[in-house]
Amino acid sequence: MDELTRLRERIDVLDEEIATRLAQRFEVVRRVGELKRAESIPMMQVDRIAHVHEHYRARGAEQGTPPAFTQAFVDLLLQATCGLEDTIIDAAREIR
């Protein structure tokens, strides 16, 4: 097996790990949305959003991830997860 093949296989393994972690994160977000719905907590938590942005910026810088990628990734992640929370919270409004 040549070096390129080994590196690509390592990327495939990492991609599987990323997909698994993202699925786990979304499951936790679902639970957060359900808790917010049950306790009438607003979806938007500005301080939390700022914390997540700062955490990703700092970790990305520590790990040498390109800043533009880190920003785009966290923006996409938050858009998707906030959207999921909105869907969960709005579902309760539709039932009432």
PDB file of C-alpha atoms in Angstrom:
ATOM      1  CA  MET A   1       0.000   0.000   0.000  1.00  0.00           C
ATOM      2  CA  ASP A   2       1.422   3.355  -0.940  1.00  0.00           C
ATOM      3  CA  GLU A   3       1.558   6.451   1.252  1.00  0.00           C
ATOM      4  CA  LEU A   4      -1.272   8.223  -0.573  1.00  0.00           C
ATOM      5  CA  THR A   5      -3.595   5.283  -0.023  1.00  0.00           C
ATOM      6  CA  ARG A   6      -2.685   5.107   3.684  1.00  0.00           C
ATOM      7  CA  LEU A   7      -3.318   8.814   4.111  1.00  0.00           C
ATOM      8  CA  ARG A   8      -6.668   8.594   2.355  1.00  0.00           C
ATOM      9  CA  GLU A   9      -7.662   5.672   4.559  1.00  0.00           C
ATOM     10  CA  ARG A  10      -6.759   7.749   7.614  1.00  0.00           C
ATOM     11  CA  ILE A  11      -8.930  10.580   6.290  1.00  0.00           C
ATOM     12  CA  ASP A  12     -11.799   8.099   5.862  1.00  0.00           C
ATOM     13  CA  VAL A  13     -11.435   6.998   9.489  1.00  0.00           C
ATOM     14  CA  LEU A  14     -11.371  10.604  10.671  1.00  0.00           C
ATOM     15  CA  ASP A  15     -14.456  11.393   8.575  1.00  0.00           C
ATOM     16  CA  GLU A  16     -16.302   8.506  10.243  1.00  0.00           C
ATOM     17  CA  GLU A  17     -15.327   9.853  13.664  1.00  0.00           C
ATOM     18  CA  ILE A  18     -16.483  13.351  12.719  1.00  0.00           C
ATOM     19  CA  ALA A  19     -19.831  12.027  11.462  1.00  0.00           C
ATOM     20  CA  THR A  20     -20.313  10.042  14.669  1.00  0.00           C
ATOM     21  CA  ARG A  21     -19.479  13.036  16.873  1.00  0.00           C
ATOM     22  CA  LEU A  22     -21.812  15.285  14.900  1.00  0.00           C
ATOM     23  CA  ALA A  23     -24.647  12.780  15.316  1.00  0.00           C
ATOM     24  CA  GLN A  24     -23.948  12.665  19.052  1.00  0.00           C
ATOM     25  CA  ARG A  25     -23.926  16.460  19.226  1.00  0.00           C
ATOM     26  CA  PHE A  26     -27.268  16.661  17.423  1.00  0.00           C
ATOM     27  CA  GLU A  27     -28.769  14.159  19.856  1.00  0.00           C
ATOM     28  CA  VAL A  28     -27.698  16.344  22.780  1.00  0.00           C
ATOM     29  CA  VAL A  29     -29.110  19.399  20.978  1.00  0.00           C
ATOM     30  CA  ARG A  30     -32.435  17.551  20.599  1.00  0.00           C
ATOM     31  CA  ARG A  31     -32.463  16.993  24.348  1.00  0.00           C
ATOM     32  CA  VAL A  32     -31.621  20.677  24.942  1.00  0.00           C
ATOM     33  CA  GLY A  33     -34.522  21.662  22.672  1.00  0.00           C
ATOM     34  CA  GLU A  34     -36.888  19.362  24.536  1.00  0.00           C
ATOM     35  CA  LEU A  35     -35.755  20.811  27.871  1.00  0.00           C
ATOM     36  CA  LYS A  36     -36.153  24.367  26.608  1.00  0.00           C
ATOM     37  CA  ARG A  37     -39.618  23.485  25.314  1.00  0.00           C
ATOM     38  CA  ALA A  38     -40.654  21.871  28.617  1.00  0.00           C
ATOM     39  CA  GLU A  39     -39.334  24.760  30.702  1.00  0.00           C
ATOM     40  CA  SER A  40     -40.370  27.562  28.313  1.00  0.00           C
ATOM     41  CA  ILE A  41     -36.773  28.681  27.836  1.00  0.00           C
ATOM     42  CA  PRO A  42     -36.194  30.799  24.706  1.00  0.00           C
ATOM     43  CA  MET A  43     -34.212  29.075  21.977  1.00  0.00           C
ATOM     44  CA  MET A  44     -31.846  32.005  21.441  1.00  0.00           C
ATOM     45  CA  GLN A  45     -29.253  32.271  24.174  1.00  0.00           C
ATOM     46  CA  VAL A  46     -26.914  35.032  22.976  1.00  0.00           C
ATOM     47  CA  ASP A  47     -24.264  34.367  25.635  1.00  0.00           C
ATOM     48  CA  ARG A  48     -24.161  30.676  24.707  1.00  0.00           C
ATOM     49  CA  ILE A  49     -23.801  31.461  21.005  1.00  0.00           C
ATOM     50  CA  ALA A  50     -20.909  33.814  21.796  1.00  0.00           C
ATOM     51  CA  HIS A  51     -19.301  31.139  23.991  1.00  0.00           C
ATOM     52  CA  VAL A  52     -19.507  28.512  21.237  1.00  0.00           C
ATOM     53  CA  HIS A  53     -18.025  30.924  18.681  1.00  0.00           C
ATOM     54  CA  GLU A  54     -15.153  31.832  20.992  1.00  0.00           C
ATOM     55  CA  HIS A  55     -14.510  28.208  21.928  1.00  0.00           C
ATOM     56  CA  TYR A  56     -14.242  27.157  18.293  1.00  0.00           C
ATOM     57  CA  ARG A  57     -12.050  30.135  17.398  1.00  0.00           C
ATOM     58  CA  ALA A  58      -9.678  29.355  20.265  1.00  0.00           C
ATOM     59  CA  ARG A  59      -9.563  25.611  19.616  1.00  0.00           C
ATOM     60  CA  GLY A  60      -9.130  26.163  15.894  1.00  0.00           C
ATOM     61  CA  ALA A  61      -6.219  28.528  16.524  1.00  0.00           C
ATOM     62  CA  GLU A  62      -4.611  26.050  18.936  1.00  0.00           C
ATOM     63  CA  GLN A  63      -4.949  23.238  16.412  1.00  0.00           C
ATOM     64  CA  GLY A  64      -3.859  25.269  13.388  1.00  0.00           C
ATOM     65  CA  THR A  65      -7.207  25.121  11.611  1.00  0.00           C
ATOM     66  CA  PRO A  66      -7.636  27.921   9.045  1.00  0.00           C
ATOM     67  CA  PRO A  67      -9.657  30.709  10.730  1.00  0.00           C
ATOM     68  CA  ALA A  68     -12.006  31.151   7.764  1.00  0.00           C
ATOM     69  CA  PHE A  69     -12.865  27.445   7.842  1.00  0.00           C
ATOM     70  CA  THR A  70     -13.414  27.494  11.597  1.00  0.00           C
ATOM     71  CA  GLN A  71     -15.754  30.477  11.284  1.00  0.00           C
ATOM     72  CA  ALA A  72     -17.709  28.945   8.406  1.00  0.00           C
ATOM     73  CA  PHE A  73     -17.975  25.607  10.207  1.00  0.00           C
ATOM     74  CA  VAL A  74     -19.226  27.054  13.491  1.00  0.00           C
ATOM     75  CA  ASP A  75     -21.687  29.292  11.628  1.00  0.00           C
ATOM     76  CA  LEU A  76     -23.079  26.276   9.777  1.00  0.00           C
ATOM     77  CA  LEU A  77     -23.167  24.165  12.929  1.00  0.00           C
ATOM     78  CA  LEU A  78     -25.015  26.824  14.907  1.00  0.00           C
ATOM     79  CA  GLN A  79     -27.438  27.482  12.067  1.00  0.00           C
ATOM     80  CA  ALA A  80     -28.320  23.784  11.938  1.00  0.00           C
ATOM     81  CA  THR A  81     -28.514  23.224  15.679  1.00  0.00           C
ATOM     82  CA  CYS A  82     -30.455  26.405  16.414  1.00  0.00           C
ATOM     83  CA  GLY A  83     -32.797  25.406  13.597  1.00  0.00           C
ATOM     84  CA  LEU A  84     -33.297  22.002  15.205  1.00  0.00           C
ATOM     85  CA  GLU A  85     -34.053  23.605  18.566  1.00  0.00           C
ATOM     86  CA  ASP A  86     -36.528  25.970  16.872  1.00  0.00           C
ATOM     87  CA  THR A  87     -38.279  23.024  15.242  1.00  0.00           C
ATOM     88  CA  ILE A  88     -38.582  21.194  18.552  1.00  0.00           C
ATOM     89  CA  ILE A  89     -39.787  24.259  20.443  1.00  0.00           C
ATOM     90  CA  ASP A  90     -42.220  25.266  17.644  1.00  0.00           C
ATOM     91  CA  ALA A  91     -43.699  21.758  17.582  1.00  0.00           C
ATOM     92  CA  ALA A  92     -44.989  22.334  21.105  1.00  0.00           C
ATOM     93  CA  ARG A  93     -46.619  25.617  20.022  1.00  0.00           C
ATOM     94  CA  GLU A  94     -48.400  23.847  17.157  1.00  0.00           C
ATOM     95  CA  ILE A  95     -49.869  21.268  19.522  1.00  0.00           C
ATOM     96  CA  ARG A  96     -51.418  23.928  21.781  1.00  0.00           C
TER      97      ARG A  96
END
